[in-house]
mmCIF file with all atom_site columns, C-alpha atoms in Angstrom:
data_model
loop_
_atom_site.group_PDB
_atom_site.id
_atom_site.type_symbol
_atom_site.label_atom_id
_atom_site.label_alt_id
_atom_site.label_comp_id
_atom_site.label_asym_id
_atom_site.label_entity_id
_atom_site.label_seq_id
_atom_site.pdbx_PDB_ins_code
_atom_site.Cartn_x
_atom_site.Cartn_y
_atom_site.Cartn_z
_atom_site.occupancy
_atom_site.B_iso_or_equiv
_atom_site.pdbx_formal_charge
_atom_site.auth_seq_id
_atom_site.auth_comp_id
_atom_site.auth_asym_id
_atom_site.auth_atom_id
_atom_site.pdbx_PDB_model_num
ATOM 1   C CA . MET A 1 1   ? -86.231 79.892 121.650 1.00 0.00 ? 1   MET A CA 1
ATOM 2   C CA . ARG A 1 2   ? -87.040 79.456 125.604 1.00 0.00 ? 2   ARG A CA 1
ATOM 3   C CA . ARG A 1 3   ? -84.924 77.026 126.237 1.00 0.00 ? 3   ARG A CA 1
ATOM 4   C CA . ARG A 1 4   ? -81.855 78.300 124.527 1.00 0.00 ? 4   ARG A CA 1
ATOM 5   C CA . ARG A 1 5   ? -82.660 81.651 126.413 1.00 0.00 ? 5   ARG A CA 1
ATOM 6   C CA . LEU A 1 6   ? -82.614 79.297 129.720 1.00 0.00 ? 6   LEU A CA 1
ATOM 7   C CA . CYS A 1 7   ? -79.210 78.034 128.323 1.00 0.00 ? 7   CYS A CA 1
ATOM 8   C CA . LEU A 1 8   ? -77.373 81.396 127.391 1.00 0.00 ? 8   LEU A CA 1
ATOM 9   C CA . ILE A 1 9   ? -78.794 83.548 130.821 1.00 0.00 ? 9   ILE A CA 1
ATOM 10  C CA . ALA A 1 10  ? -77.196 80.227 132.424 1.00 0.00 ? 10  ALA A CA 1
ATOM 11  C CA . GLY A 1 11  ? -74.163 80.618 130.582 1.00 0.00 ? 11  GLY A CA 1
ATOM 12  C CA . PHE A 1 12  ? -73.807 83.880 131.125 1.00 0.00 ? 12  PHE A CA 1
ATOM 13  C CA . ALA A 1 13  ? -74.761 83.521 135.236 1.00 0.00 ? 13  ALA A CA 1
ATOM 14  C CA . GLY A 1 14  ? -72.445 80.865 134.663 1.00 0.00 ? 14  GLY A CA 1
ATOM 15  C CA . MET A 1 15  ? -68.968 82.555 133.313 1.00 0.00 ? 15  MET A CA 1
ATOM 16  C CA . ALA A 1 16  ? -70.314 86.374 135.910 1.00 0.00 ? 16  ALA A CA 1
ATOM 17  C CA . ALA A 1 17  ? -69.945 83.291 139.467 1.00 0.00 ? 17  ALA A CA 1
ATOM 18  C CA . LEU A 1 18  ? -66.406 81.836 138.101 1.00 0.00 ? 18  LEU A CA 1
ATOM 19  C CA . LEU A 1 19  ? -64.843 85.835 137.280 1.00 0.00 ? 19  LEU A CA 1
ATOM 20  C CA . ALA A 1 20  ? -66.112 86.542 140.615 1.00 0.00 ? 20  ALA A CA 1
ATOM 21  C CA . ALA A 1 21  ? -64.758 83.654 142.430 1.00 0.00 ? 21  ALA A CA 1
ATOM 22  C CA . SER A 1 22  ? -61.570 83.828 140.113 1.00 0.00 ? 22  SER A CA 1
ATOM 23  C CA . THR A 1 23  ? -61.327 87.169 141.916 1.00 0.00 ? 23  THR A CA 1
ATOM 24  C CA . SER A 1 24  ? -61.607 86.562 145.448 1.00 0.00 ? 24  SER A CA 1
ATOM 25  C CA . TRP A 1 25  ? -59.348 83.089 144.481 1.00 0.00 ? 25  TRP A CA 1
ATOM 26  C CA . ALA A 1 26  ? -56.672 85.167 143.754 1.00 0.00 ? 26  ALA A CA 1
ATOM 27  C CA . GLN A 1 27  ? -57.047 87.435 146.579 1.00 0.00 ? 27  GLN A CA 1
ATOM 28  C CA . ALA A 1 28  ? -56.740 84.149 148.719 1.00 0.00 ? 28  ALA A CA 1
ATOM 29  C CA . LYS A 1 29  ? -53.567 83.347 150.787 1.00 0.00 ? 29  LYS A CA 1
ATOM 30  C CA . ILE A 1 30  ? -53.357 79.688 149.411 1.00 0.00 ? 30  ILE A CA 1
ATOM 31  C CA . GLY A 1 31  ? -49.568 77.161 151.228 1.00 0.00 ? 31  GLY A CA 1
ATOM 32  C CA . TYR A 1 32  ? -49.396 73.408 151.346 1.00 0.00 ? 32  TYR A CA 1
ATOM 33  C CA . LEU A 1 33  ? -47.813 71.189 153.739 1.00 0.00 ? 33  LEU A CA 1
ATOM 34  C CA . ASP A 1 34  ? -45.513 68.080 153.397 1.00 0.00 ? 34  ASP A CA 1
ATOM 35  C CA . SER A 1 35  ? -48.163 65.481 155.710 1.00 0.00 ? 35  SER A CA 1
ATOM 36  C CA . GLU A 1 36  ? -45.150 62.356 154.163 1.00 0.00 ? 36  GLU A CA 1
ATOM 37  C CA . GLN A 1 37  ? -42.062 64.862 156.174 1.00 0.00 ? 37  GLN A CA 1
ATOM 38  C CA . ILE A 1 38  ? -44.746 65.737 159.444 1.00 0.00 ? 38  ILE A CA 1
ATOM 39  C CA . LEU A 1 39  ? -45.254 62.622 159.732 1.00 0.00 ? 39  LEU A CA 1
ATOM 40  C CA . ALA A 1 40  ? -41.838 60.803 159.764 1.00 0.00 ? 40  ALA A CA 1
ATOM 41  C CA . LYS A 1 41  ? -41.239 63.616 161.460 1.00 0.00 ? 41  LYS A CA 1
ATOM 42  C CA . TYR A 1 42  ? -43.382 63.664 164.474 1.00 0.00 ? 42  TYR A CA 1
ATOM 43  C CA . LYS A 1 43  ? -42.242 61.372 167.418 1.00 0.00 ? 43  LYS A CA 1
ATOM 44  C CA . PRO A 1 44  ? -46.117 60.572 168.523 1.00 0.00 ? 44  PRO A CA 1
ATOM 45  C CA . PHE A 1 45  ? -47.193 59.650 165.067 1.00 0.00 ? 45  PHE A CA 1
ATOM 46  C CA . GLN A 1 46  ? -43.716 57.075 165.012 1.00 0.00 ? 46  GLN A CA 1
ATOM 47  C CA . GLU A 1 47  ? -44.566 55.530 168.759 1.00 0.00 ? 47  GLU A CA 1
ATOM 48  C CA . ALA A 1 48  ? -47.926 55.319 167.699 1.00 0.00 ? 48  ALA A CA 1
ATOM 49  C CA . GLU A 1 49  ? -46.701 52.914 165.003 1.00 0.00 ? 49  GLU A CA 1
ATOM 50  C CA . LYS A 1 50  ? -44.819 51.487 166.219 1.00 0.00 ? 50  LYS A CA 1
ATOM 51  C CA . GLU A 1 51  ? -47.581 50.142 168.845 1.00 0.00 ? 51  GLU A CA 1
ATOM 52  C CA . VAL A 1 52  ? -50.136 49.317 165.697 1.00 0.00 ? 52  VAL A CA 1
ATOM 53  C CA . GLN A 1 53  ? -46.880 46.979 163.994 1.00 0.00 ? 53  GLN A CA 1
ATOM 54  C CA . GLY A 1 54  ? -46.658 45.387 167.656 1.00 0.00 ? 54  GLY A CA 1
ATOM 55  C CA . TYR A 1 55  ? -50.014 44.671 167.499 1.00 0.00 ? 55  TYR A CA 1
ATOM 56  C CA . ARG A 1 56  ? -49.862 43.748 163.907 1.00 0.00 ? 56  ARG A CA 1
ATOM 57  C CA . MET A 1 57  ? -46.844 41.077 164.868 1.00 0.00 ? 57  MET A CA 1
ATOM 58  C CA . GLU A 1 58  ? -48.372 39.844 167.506 1.00 0.00 ? 58  GLU A CA 1
ATOM 59  C CA . LEU A 1 59  ? -52.240 38.848 165.283 1.00 0.00 ? 59  LEU A CA 1
ATOM 60  C CA . GLU A 1 60  ? -49.815 37.224 163.332 1.00 0.00 ? 60  GLU A CA 1
ATOM 61  C CA . ARG A 1 61  ? -48.013 34.905 165.010 1.00 0.00 ? 61  ARG A CA 1
ATOM 62  C CA . GLU A 1 62  ? -51.671 34.164 166.864 1.00 0.00 ? 62  GLU A CA 1
ATOM 63  C CA . TYR A 1 63  ? -52.477 33.369 163.100 1.00 0.00 ? 63  TYR A CA 1
ATOM 64  C CA . SER A 1 64  ? -49.551 31.653 162.613 1.00 0.00 ? 64  SER A CA 1
ATOM 65  C CA . LYS A 1 65  ? -49.997 29.751 165.660 1.00 0.00 ? 65  LYS A CA 1
ATOM 66  C CA . ARG A 1 66  ? -53.184 28.699 164.812 1.00 0.00 ? 66  ARG A CA 1
ATOM 67  C CA . GLU A 1 67  ? -52.550 27.684 161.474 1.00 0.00 ? 67  GLU A CA 1
ATOM 68  C CA . ASN A 1 68  ? -49.729 25.691 162.645 1.00 0.00 ? 68  ASN A CA 1
ATOM 69  C CA . GLU A 1 69  ? -52.499 23.630 165.341 1.00 0.00 ? 69  GLU A CA 1
ATOM 70  C CA . LEU A 1 70  ? -54.437 22.824 161.688 1.00 0.00 ? 70  LEU A CA 1
ATOM 71  C CA . LYS A 1 71  ? -52.077 21.878 159.871 1.00 0.00 ? 71  LYS A CA 1
ATOM 72  C CA . LYS A 1 72  ? -50.938 19.193 162.910 1.00 0.00 ? 72  LYS A CA 1
ATOM 73  C CA . LEU A 1 73  ? -53.934 18.310 163.381 1.00 0.00 ? 73  LEU A CA 1
ATOM 74  C CA . GLU A 1 74  ? -54.253 17.379 159.380 1.00 0.00 ? 74  GLU A CA 1
ATOM 75  C CA . ALA A 1 75  ? -51.262 15.827 159.051 1.00 0.00 ? 75  ALA A CA 1
ATOM 76  C CA . THR A 1 76  ? -52.551 13.692 162.053 1.00 0.00 ? 76  THR A CA 1
ATOM 77  C CA . TYR A 1 77  ? -55.554 12.744 160.325 1.00 0.00 ? 77  TYR A CA 1
ATOM 78  C CA . GLU A 1 78  ? -53.944 11.950 157.252 1.00 0.00 ? 78  GLU A CA 1
ATOM 79  C CA . GLN A 1 79  ? -51.225 9.503  158.519 1.00 0.00 ? 79  GLN A CA 1
ATOM 80  C CA . ARG A 1 80  ? -54.149 7.884  160.874 1.00 0.00 ? 80  ARG A CA 1
ATOM 81  C CA . LYS A 1 81  ? -57.281 7.889  158.886 1.00 0.00 ? 81  LYS A CA 1
ATOM 82  C CA . LEU A 1 82  ? -56.420 4.622  156.588 1.00 0.00 ? 82  LEU A CA 1
ATOM 83  C CA . ILE A 1 83  ? -56.037 2.639  160.285 1.00 0.00 ? 83  ILE A CA 1
ATOM 84  C CA . SER A 1 84  ? -58.616 4.588  162.590 1.00 0.00 ? 84  SER A CA 1
ATOM 85  C CA . SER A 1 85  ? -62.107 4.126  163.415 1.00 0.00 ? 85  SER A CA 1
ATOM 86  C CA . LYS A 1 86  ? -64.701 5.599  161.437 1.00 0.00 ? 86  LYS A CA 1
ATOM 87  C CA . SER A 1 87  ? -65.929 7.675  165.295 1.00 0.00 ? 87  SER A CA 1
ATOM 88  C CA . TRP A 1 88  ? -62.308 8.985  165.262 1.00 0.00 ? 88  TRP A CA 1
ATOM 89  C CA . LYS A 1 89  ? -62.473 10.114 161.579 1.00 0.00 ? 89  LYS A CA 1
ATOM 90  C CA . ASP A 1 90  ? -65.889 11.706 161.167 1.00 0.00 ? 90  ASP A CA 1
ATOM 91  C CA . GLU A 1 91  ? -64.834 13.540 164.779 1.00 0.00 ? 91  GLU A CA 1
ATOM 92  C CA . THR A 1 92  ? -61.024 15.039 163.024 1.00 0.00 ? 92  THR A CA 1
ATOM 93  C CA . GLU A 1 93  ? -62.995 15.655 160.211 1.00 0.00 ? 93  GLU A CA 1
ATOM 94  C CA . ARG A 1 94  ? -65.410 17.742 162.645 1.00 0.00 ? 94  ARG A CA 1
ATOM 95  C CA . GLU A 1 95  ? -62.253 19.766 164.339 1.00 0.00 ? 95  GLU A CA 1
ATOM 96  C CA . ILE A 1 96  ? -60.722 19.995 160.881 1.00 0.00 ? 96  ILE A CA 1
ATOM 97  C CA . ALA A 1 97  ? -63.412 21.171 159.963 1.00 0.00 ? 97  ALA A CA 1
ATOM 98  C CA . ARG A 1 98  ? -63.838 23.957 162.810 1.00 0.00 ? 98  ARG A CA 1
ATOM 99  C CA . LYS A 1 99  ? -60.408 25.045 163.332 1.00 0.00 ? 99  LYS A CA 1
ATOM 100 C CA . ARG A 1 100 ? -60.724 26.039 159.295 1.00 0.00 ? 100 ARG A CA 1
ATOM 101 C CA . THR A 1 101 ? -63.316 27.881 160.093 1.00 0.00 ? 101 THR A CA 1
ATOM 102 C CA . GLU A 1 102 ? -61.999 29.740 163.118 1.00 0.00 ? 102 GLU A CA 1
ATOM 103 C CA . LEU A 1 103 ? -58.839 30.329 161.523 1.00 0.00 ? 103 LEU A CA 1
ATOM 104 C CA . SER A 1 104 ? -61.156 31.608 158.225 1.00 0.00 ? 104 SER A CA 1
ATOM 105 C CA . ARG A 1 105 ? -62.985 33.628 160.923 1.00 0.00 ? 105 ARG A CA 1
ATOM 106 C CA . PHE A 1 106 ? -60.128 35.286 162.478 1.00 0.00 ? 106 PHE A CA 1
ATOM 107 C CA . LEU A 1 107 ? -58.131 36.665 159.627 1.00 0.00 ? 107 LEU A CA 1
ATOM 108 C CA . GLN A 1 108 ? -61.040 38.309 158.307 1.00 0.00 ? 108 GLN A CA 1
ATOM 109 C CA . ASP A 1 109 ? -61.767 39.928 162.240 1.00 0.00 ? 109 ASP A CA 1
ATOM 110 C CA . ILE A 1 110 ? -57.884 41.299 161.572 1.00 0.00 ? 110 ILE A CA 1
ATOM 111 C CA . GLY A 1 111 ? -58.697 42.464 158.060 1.00 0.00 ? 111 GLY A CA 1
ATOM 112 C CA . ASP A 1 112 ? -61.609 43.584 158.039 1.00 0.00 ? 112 ASP A CA 1
ATOM 113 C CA . PRO A 1 113 ? -60.981 46.867 156.467 1.00 0.00 ? 113 PRO A CA 1
ATOM 114 C CA . ALA A 1 114 ? -64.024 48.048 157.819 1.00 0.00 ? 114 ALA A CA 1
ATOM 115 C CA . ARG A 1 115 ? -64.295 46.751 160.680 1.00 0.00 ? 115 ARG A CA 1
ATOM 116 C CA . GLY A 1 116 ? -60.885 44.224 161.253 1.00 0.00 ? 116 GLY A CA 1
ATOM 117 C CA . LYS A 1 117 ? -58.839 44.813 164.768 1.00 0.00 ? 117 LYS A CA 1
ATOM 118 C CA . LEU A 1 118 ? -55.923 46.201 162.460 1.00 0.00 ? 118 LEU A CA 1
ATOM 119 C CA . THR A 1 119 ? -58.118 48.682 161.823 1.00 0.00 ? 119 THR A CA 1
ATOM 120 C CA . GLN A 1 120 ? -59.946 49.561 164.902 1.00 0.00 ? 120 GLN A CA 1
ATOM 121 C CA . LYS A 1 121 ? -56.080 49.707 166.239 1.00 0.00 ? 121 LYS A CA 1
ATOM 122 C CA . ASN A 1 122 ? -55.147 52.242 163.984 1.00 0.00 ? 122 ASN A CA 1
ATOM 123 C CA . GLN A 1 123 ? -58.046 54.560 164.725 1.00 0.00 ? 123 GLN A CA 1
ATOM 124 C CA . GLU A 1 124 ? -57.890 54.181 167.980 1.00 0.00 ? 124 GLU A CA 1
ATOM 125 C CA . VAL A 1 125 ? -53.648 55.050 168.524 1.00 0.00 ? 125 VAL A CA 1
ATOM 126 C CA . LEU A 1 126 ? -53.756 56.695 165.098 1.00 0.00 ? 126 LEU A CA 1
ATOM 127 C CA . ALA A 1 127 ? -56.964 59.189 165.170 1.00 0.00 ? 127 ALA A CA 1
ATOM 128 C CA . PRO A 1 128 ? -56.253 61.423 167.812 1.00 0.00 ? 128 PRO A CA 1
ATOM 129 C CA . ILE A 1 129 ? -52.505 61.955 167.012 1.00 0.00 ? 129 ILE A CA 1
ATOM 130 C CA . LEU A 1 130 ? -54.139 62.844 163.605 1.00 0.00 ? 130 LEU A CA 1
ATOM 131 C CA . ASN A 1 131 ? -56.460 65.451 164.516 1.00 0.00 ? 131 ASN A CA 1
ATOM 132 C CA . LYS A 1 132 ? -54.109 67.502 167.183 1.00 0.00 ? 132 LYS A CA 1
ATOM 133 C CA . VAL A 1 133 ? -51.769 67.515 164.062 1.00 0.00 ? 133 VAL A CA 1
ATOM 134 C CA . ASN A 1 134 ? -55.178 69.077 162.237 1.00 0.00 ? 134 ASN A CA 1
ATOM 135 C CA . GLU A 1 135 ? -55.770 70.913 164.571 1.00 0.00 ? 135 GLU A CA 1
ATOM 136 C CA . VAL A 1 136 ? -52.724 72.678 164.880 1.00 0.00 ? 136 VAL A CA 1
ATOM 137 C CA . VAL A 1 137 ? -52.485 72.619 160.630 1.00 0.00 ? 137 VAL A CA 1
ATOM 138 C CA . GLN A 1 138 ? -55.478 75.020 161.055 1.00 0.00 ? 138 GLN A CA 1
ATOM 139 C CA . ILE A 1 139 ? -53.864 76.953 164.212 1.00 0.00 ? 139 ILE A CA 1
ATOM 140 C CA . VAL A 1 140 ? -50.767 77.447 162.027 1.00 0.00 ? 140 VAL A CA 1
ATOM 141 C CA . ALA A 1 141 ? -52.558 78.396 158.913 1.00 0.00 ? 141 ALA A CA 1
ATOM 142 C CA . LYS A 1 142 ? -54.757 81.339 160.784 1.00 0.00 ? 142 LYS A CA 1
ATOM 143 C CA . ASP A 1 143 ? -51.890 82.454 162.597 1.00 0.00 ? 143 ASP A CA 1
ATOM 144 C CA . ASN A 1 144 ? -49.648 83.107 159.238 1.00 0.00 ? 144 ASN A CA 1
ATOM 145 C CA . GLY A 1 145 ? -53.016 84.406 157.491 1.00 0.00 ? 145 GLY A CA 1
ATOM 146 C CA . TYR A 1 146 ? -53.938 81.504 154.815 1.00 0.00 ? 146 TYR A CA 1
ATOM 147 C CA . ASP A 1 147 ? -57.303 80.799 153.586 1.00 0.00 ? 147 ASP A CA 1
ATOM 148 C CA . PHE A 1 148 ? -56.059 77.242 152.488 1.00 0.00 ? 148 PHE A CA 1
ATOM 149 C CA . VAL A 1 149 ? -53.513 74.692 153.351 1.00 0.00 ? 149 VAL A CA 1
ATOM 150 C CA . PHE A 1 150 ? -53.045 72.457 150.371 1.00 0.00 ? 150 PHE A CA 1
ATOM 151 C CA . ASN A 1 151 ? -51.021 68.721 150.608 1.00 0.00 ? 151 ASN A CA 1
ATOM 152 C CA . SER A 1 152 ? -48.172 68.641 148.319 1.00 0.00 ? 152 SER A CA 1
ATOM 153 C CA . ALA A 1 153 ? -48.944 65.328 147.572 1.00 0.00 ? 153 ALA A CA 1
ATOM 154 C CA . ALA A 1 154 ? -51.347 67.125 145.000 1.00 0.00 ? 154 ALA A CA 1
ATOM 155 C CA . LEU A 1 155 ? -49.451 69.677 144.106 1.00 0.00 ? 155 LEU A CA 1
ATOM 156 C CA . ALA A 1 156 ? -47.780 70.173 140.542 1.00 0.00 ? 156 ALA A CA 1
ATOM 157 C CA . TYR A 1 157 ? -45.477 72.893 141.566 1.00 0.00 ? 157 TYR A CA 1
ATOM 158 C CA . ALA A 1 158 ? -45.400 75.375 144.946 1.00 0.00 ? 158 ALA A CA 1
ATOM 159 C CA . ASN A 1 159 ? -43.135 78.509 145.603 1.00 0.00 ? 159 ASN A CA 1
ATOM 160 C CA . ASP A 1 160 ? -41.343 77.333 148.828 1.00 0.00 ? 160 ASP A CA 1
ATOM 161 C CA . GLU A 1 161 ? -42.061 80.749 150.751 1.00 0.00 ? 161 GLU A CA 1
ATOM 162 C CA . HIS A 1 162 ? -45.579 78.896 151.200 1.00 0.00 ? 162 HIS A CA 1
ATOM 163 C CA . ASP A 1 163 ? -44.393 75.386 152.357 1.00 0.00 ? 163 ASP A CA 1
ATOM 164 C CA . LEU A 1 164 ? -45.974 75.956 155.893 1.00 0.00 ? 164 LEU A CA 1
ATOM 165 C CA . THR A 1 165 ? -44.743 71.952 157.245 1.00 0.00 ? 165 THR A CA 1
ATOM 166 C CA . GLU A 1 166 ? -41.542 73.516 158.976 1.00 0.00 ? 166 GLU A CA 1
ATOM 167 C CA . LYS A 1 167 ? -43.831 75.892 160.909 1.00 0.00 ? 167 LYS A CA 1
ATOM 168 C CA . ILE A 1 168 ? -46.124 73.399 161.466 1.00 0.00 ? 168 ILE A CA 1
ATOM 169 C CA . LEU A 1 169 ? -43.749 70.163 163.360 1.00 0.00 ? 169 LEU A CA 1
ATOM 170 C CA . GLU A 1 170 ? -42.242 73.395 164.717 1.00 0.00 ? 170 GLU A CA 1
ATOM 171 C CA . ALA A 1 171 ? -45.681 73.795 166.240 1.00 0.00 ? 171 ALA A CA 1
ATOM 172 C CA . LEU A 1 172 ? -46.625 69.786 167.315 1.00 0.00 ? 172 LEU A CA 1
ATOM 173 C CA . GLN A 1 173 ? -43.173 70.667 168.789 1.00 0.00 ? 173 GLN A CA 1
ATOM 174 C CA . LYS A 1 174 ? -43.745 72.657 171.407 1.00 0.00 ? 174 LYS A CA 1
ATOM 175 C CA . GLU A 1 175 ? -46.939 71.107 172.317 1.00 0.00 ? 175 GLU A CA 1
ATOM 176 C CA . LEU A 1 176 ? -44.865 68.419 172.982 1.00 0.00 ? 176 LEU A CA 1
ATOM 177 C CA . GLU A 1 177 ? -42.464 70.586 175.265 1.00 0.00 ? 177 GLU A CA 1
ATOM 178 C CA . ALA A 1 178 ? -45.718 72.060 177.256 1.00 0.00 ? 178 ALA A CA 1
ATOM 179 C CA . VAL A 1 179 ? -47.175 68.909 177.579 1.00 0.00 ? 179 VAL A CA 1
ATOM 180 C CA . GLU A 1 180 ? -44.179 67.243 178.852 1.00 0.00 ? 180 GLU A CA 1
ATOM 181 C CA . LYS A 1 181 ? -43.394 70.174 181.036 1.00 0.00 ? 181 LYS A CA 1
ATOM 182 C CA . GLU A 1 182 ? -46.846 69.340 182.495 1.00 0.00 ? 182 GLU A CA 1
ATOM 183 C CA . LYS A 1 183 ? -46.386 65.933 182.973 1.00 0.00 ? 183 LYS A CA 1
ATOM 184 C CA . GLN A 1 184 ? -42.631 67.074 184.505 1.00 0.00 ? 184 GLN A CA 1
ATOM 185 C CA . GLY A 1 185 ? -44.585 69.642 187.087 1.00 0.00 ? 185 GLY A CA 1
ATOM 186 C CA . PRO A 1 186 ? -46.075 67.691 189.383 1.00 0.00 ? 186 PRO A CA 1
ATOM 187 C CA . GLU A 1 187 ? -42.853 65.735 189.742 1.00 0.00 ? 187 GLU A CA 1
ATOM 188 C CA . LEU A 1 188 ? -40.912 68.695 190.487 1.00 0.00 ? 188 LEU A CA 1
ATOM 189 C CA . ASN A 1 189 ? -42.832 69.982 193.373 1.00 0.00 ? 189 ASN A CA 1
ATOM 190 C CA . ARG A 1 190 ? -42.576 67.219 195.443 1.00 0.00 ? 190 ARG A CA 1
#
């Protein structure tokens, strides 16, 4: 009986909290943004993506080079193994095993989702840009009195008047222009 009473009290308390939250939620100003559109139109992000893509291609070329060296060594071994000395075969087999291990390690160093070279480059290049975008989102939201800003990817419906995408893009563009003016300032004074 006591347990039932506690459950009933907890249920009423939960409903009261939910009603209070829904009242304050109804008073909250909510906006949204299209992050894909922002990143697609934000020039520093596009440049960073090109840099990451260039690095990826560089790593792929290095992998292909190492893989080709291994294949050549394996082909040479297969062609000569019947007519070669035991010491040559043993040494070549060790070399093939070493190159396979190196190739596997190289691939792991590149592709490890937590610590790989590609992940690190992504973080190094894109993180400052994403931080800047998030900073501008917060500024735009505060300046326009929004309590919450959601990503449109998770929305089923939203009124266009609460779309902050263009305001955020404008703020990012103004910031880019300010940085450019700052860079040009010392040059103009020479």
